[in-house]
CSV table of C-alpha atoms in Angstrom, one decimal:
chain,number,residue,atom,x,y,z
X,1,UNK,CA,0.0,0.0,0.0
X,2,UNK,CA,1.4,3.4,-1.0
X,3,UNK,CA,2.1,6.4,1.2
X,4,UNK,CA,-0.8,8.3,-0.5
X,5,UNK,CA,-3.2,5.6,0.6
X,6,UNK,CA,-2.1,5.9,4.2
X,7,UNK,CA,-2.6,9.7,4.1
X,8,UNK,CA,-6.2,9.1,2.8
X,9,UNK,CA,-6.9,6.6,5.5
X,10,UNK,CA,-5.5,8.9,8.2
X,11,UNK,CA,-7.5,11.9,6.7
X,12,UNK,CA,-10.8,10.0,6.8
X,13,UNK,CA,-10.3,8.9,10.3
X,14,UNK,CA,-9.3,12.4,11.5
X,15,UNK,CA,-12.2,14.1,9.8
X,16,UNK,CA,-14.7,11.5,11.1
X,17,UNK,CA,-13.9,12.7,14.7
X,18,UNK,CA,-14.9,9.4,16.1
X,19,UNK,CA,-13.5,5.8,16.2
X,20,UNK,CA,-14.3,3.8,13.1
X,21,UNK,CA,-14.1,0.1,12.5
X,22,UNK,CA,-12.2,-1.3,9.5
X,23,UNK,CA,-15.3,-2.4,7.6
X,24,UNK,CA,-16.7,1.2,7.8
X,25,UNK,CA,-13.4,2.6,6.6
X,26,UNK,CA,-13.4,0.2,3.6
X,27,UNK,CA,-17.0,1.1,2.8
X,28,UNK,CA,-16.4,4.9,3.0
X,29,UNK,CA,-13.3,4.7,0.8
X,30,UNK,CA,-14.6,1.9,-1.5
X,31,UNK,CA,-11.4,-0.1,-1.1
X,32,UNK,CA,-10.8,-3.8,-0.2
X,33,UNK,CA,-10.9,-4.7,3.5
X,34,UNK,CA,-7.3,-6.2,3.1
X,35,UNK,CA,-6.0,-2.7,2.0
X,36,UNK,CA,-7.6,-1.2,5.1
X,37,UNK,CA,-6.0,-3.8,7.4
X,38,UNK,CA,-2.6,-3.3,5.9
X,39,UNK,CA,-2.8,0.5,6.1
X,40,UNK,CA,-4.1,0.5,9.7
X,41,UNK,CA,-1.3,-1.8,10.7
X,42,UNK,CA,1.3,0.7,9.3
X,43,UNK,CA,-0.4,3.7,10.9
X,44,UNK,CA,-0.5,1.9,14.2
X,45,UNK,CA,3.2,1.1,13.9
X,46,UNK,CA,3.9,4.8,13.3
X,47,UNK,CA,1.7,5.6,16.3
X,48,UNK,CA,-0.6,7.8,14.2
X,49,UNK,CA,-3.6,5.5,14.9
X,50,UNK,CA,-4.6,3.5,17.9
X,51,UNK,CA,-7.1,0.8,18.6
X,52,UNK,CA,-10.2,1.9,20.5
X,53,UNK,CA,-12.7,-0.5,22.1
X,54,UNK,CA,-16.3,0.7,22.3
X,55,UNK,CA,-18.7,-0.6,24.9
X,56,UNK,CA,-21.0,-3.2,23.5
X,57,UNK,CA,-19.0,-3.5,20.2
X,58,UNK,CA,-17.1,-6.7,19.4
X,59,UNK,CA,-15.1,-5.1,16.5
X,60,UNK,CA,-11.9,-3.1,17.0
X,61,UNK,CA,-12.3,0.5,16.2
X,62,UNK,CA,-9.5,2.9,15.3
X,63,UNK,CA,-9.0,6.5,16.0
X,64,UNK,CA,-6.4,9.3,15.6
X,65,UNK,CA,-5.5,11.8,18.2
X,66,UNK,CA,-7.7,14.9,18.3
X,67,UNK,CA,-4.6,16.9,19.4
X,68,UNK,CA,-2.4,17.4,16.3
X,69,UNK,CA,0.6,18.2,18.5
X,70,UNK,CA,0.3,14.9,20.2
X,71,UNK,CA,1.1,13.2,16.9
X,72,UNK,CA,4.5,14.8,16.9
X,73,UNK,CA,5.5,13.6,20.3
Protein backbone atom coordinates (compact mmCIF):
# COMPACT_ATOMS: atom_id res chain seq x y z
CA UNK A 1 0.00 0.00 0.00
CA UNK A 2 1.40 3.38 -0.99
CA UNK A 3 2.06 6.37 1.24
CA UNK A 4 -0.77 8.28 -0.47
CA UNK A 5 -3.23 5.60 0.63
CA UNK A 6 -2.07 5.90 4.25
CA UNK A 7 -2.61 9.66 4.08
CA UNK A 8 -6.15 9.14 2.79
CA UNK A 9 -6.94 6.59 5.52
CA UNK A 10 -5.54 8.91 8.17
CA UNK A 11 -7.48 11.86 6.75
CA UNK A 12 -10.80 10.02 6.75
CA UNK A 13 -10.30 8.89 10.34
CA UNK A 14 -9.29 12.38 11.45
CA UNK A 15 -12.24 14.06 9.75
CA UNK A 16 -14.69 11.50 11.15
CA UNK A 17 -13.88 12.71 14.66
CA UNK A 18 -14.90 9.36 16.12
CA UNK A 19 -13.52 5.83 16.23
CA UNK A 20 -14.28 3.80 13.12
CA UNK A 21 -14.13 0.06 12.47
CA UNK A 22 -12.19 -1.29 9.51
CA UNK A 23 -15.32 -2.35 7.63
CA UNK A 24 -16.72 1.18 7.78
CA UNK A 25 -13.43 2.64 6.57
CA UNK A 26 -13.41 0.19 3.65
CA UNK A 27 -16.98 1.12 2.76
CA UNK A 28 -16.39 4.88 2.96
CA UNK A 29 -13.26 4.69 0.81
CA UNK A 30 -14.61 1.93 -1.45
CA UNK A 31 -11.45 -0.14 -1.10
CA UNK A 32 -10.76 -3.76 -0.22
CA UNK A 33 -10.86 -4.69 3.46
CA UNK A 34 -7.34 -6.15 3.12
CA UNK A 35 -6.00 -2.74 2.04
CA UNK A 36 -7.59 -1.17 5.10
CA UNK A 37 -6.03 -3.78 7.39
CA UNK A 38 -2.55 -3.27 5.91
CA UNK A 39 -2.80 0.50 6.10
CA UNK A 40 -4.11 0.47 9.66
CA UNK A 41 -1.26 -1.81 10.72
CA UNK A 42 1.28 0.65 9.32
CA UNK A 43 -0.44 3.68 10.85
CA UNK A 44 -0.51 1.90 14.23
CA UNK A 45 3.21 1.10 13.92
CA UNK A 46 3.86 4.80 13.29
CA UNK A 47 1.68 5.63 16.32
CA UNK A 48 -0.62 7.77 14.19
CA UNK A 49 -3.63 5.54 14.88
CA UNK A 50 -4.61 3.55 17.95
CA UNK A 51 -7.09 0.76 18.63
CA UNK A 52 -10.16 1.86 20.54
CA UNK A 53 -12.71 -0.46 22.12
CA UNK A 54 -16.31 0.72 22.29
CA UNK A 55 -18.68 -0.59 24.93
CA UNK A 56 -21.03 -3.17 23.46
CA UNK A 57 -19.01 -3.53 20.24
CA UNK A 58 -17.05 -6.67 19.37
CA UNK A 59 -15.07 -5.13 16.50
CA UNK A 60 -11.92 -3.15 17.01
CA UNK A 61 -12.33 0.53 16.25
CA UNK A 62 -9.52 2.85 15.27
CA UNK A 63 -8.97 6.50 16.03
CA UNK A 64 -6.44 9.26 15.65
CA UNK A 65 -5.51 11.83 18.22
CA UNK A 66 -7.67 14.93 18.26
CA UNK A 67 -4.63 16.92 19.35
CA UNK A 68 -2.42 17.44 16.29
CA UNK A 69 0.61 18.23 18.48
CA UNK A 70 0.29 14.85 20.19
CA UNK A 71 1.08 13.19 16.87
CA UNK A 72 4.53 14.83 16.85
CA UNK A 73 5.54 13.64 20.33
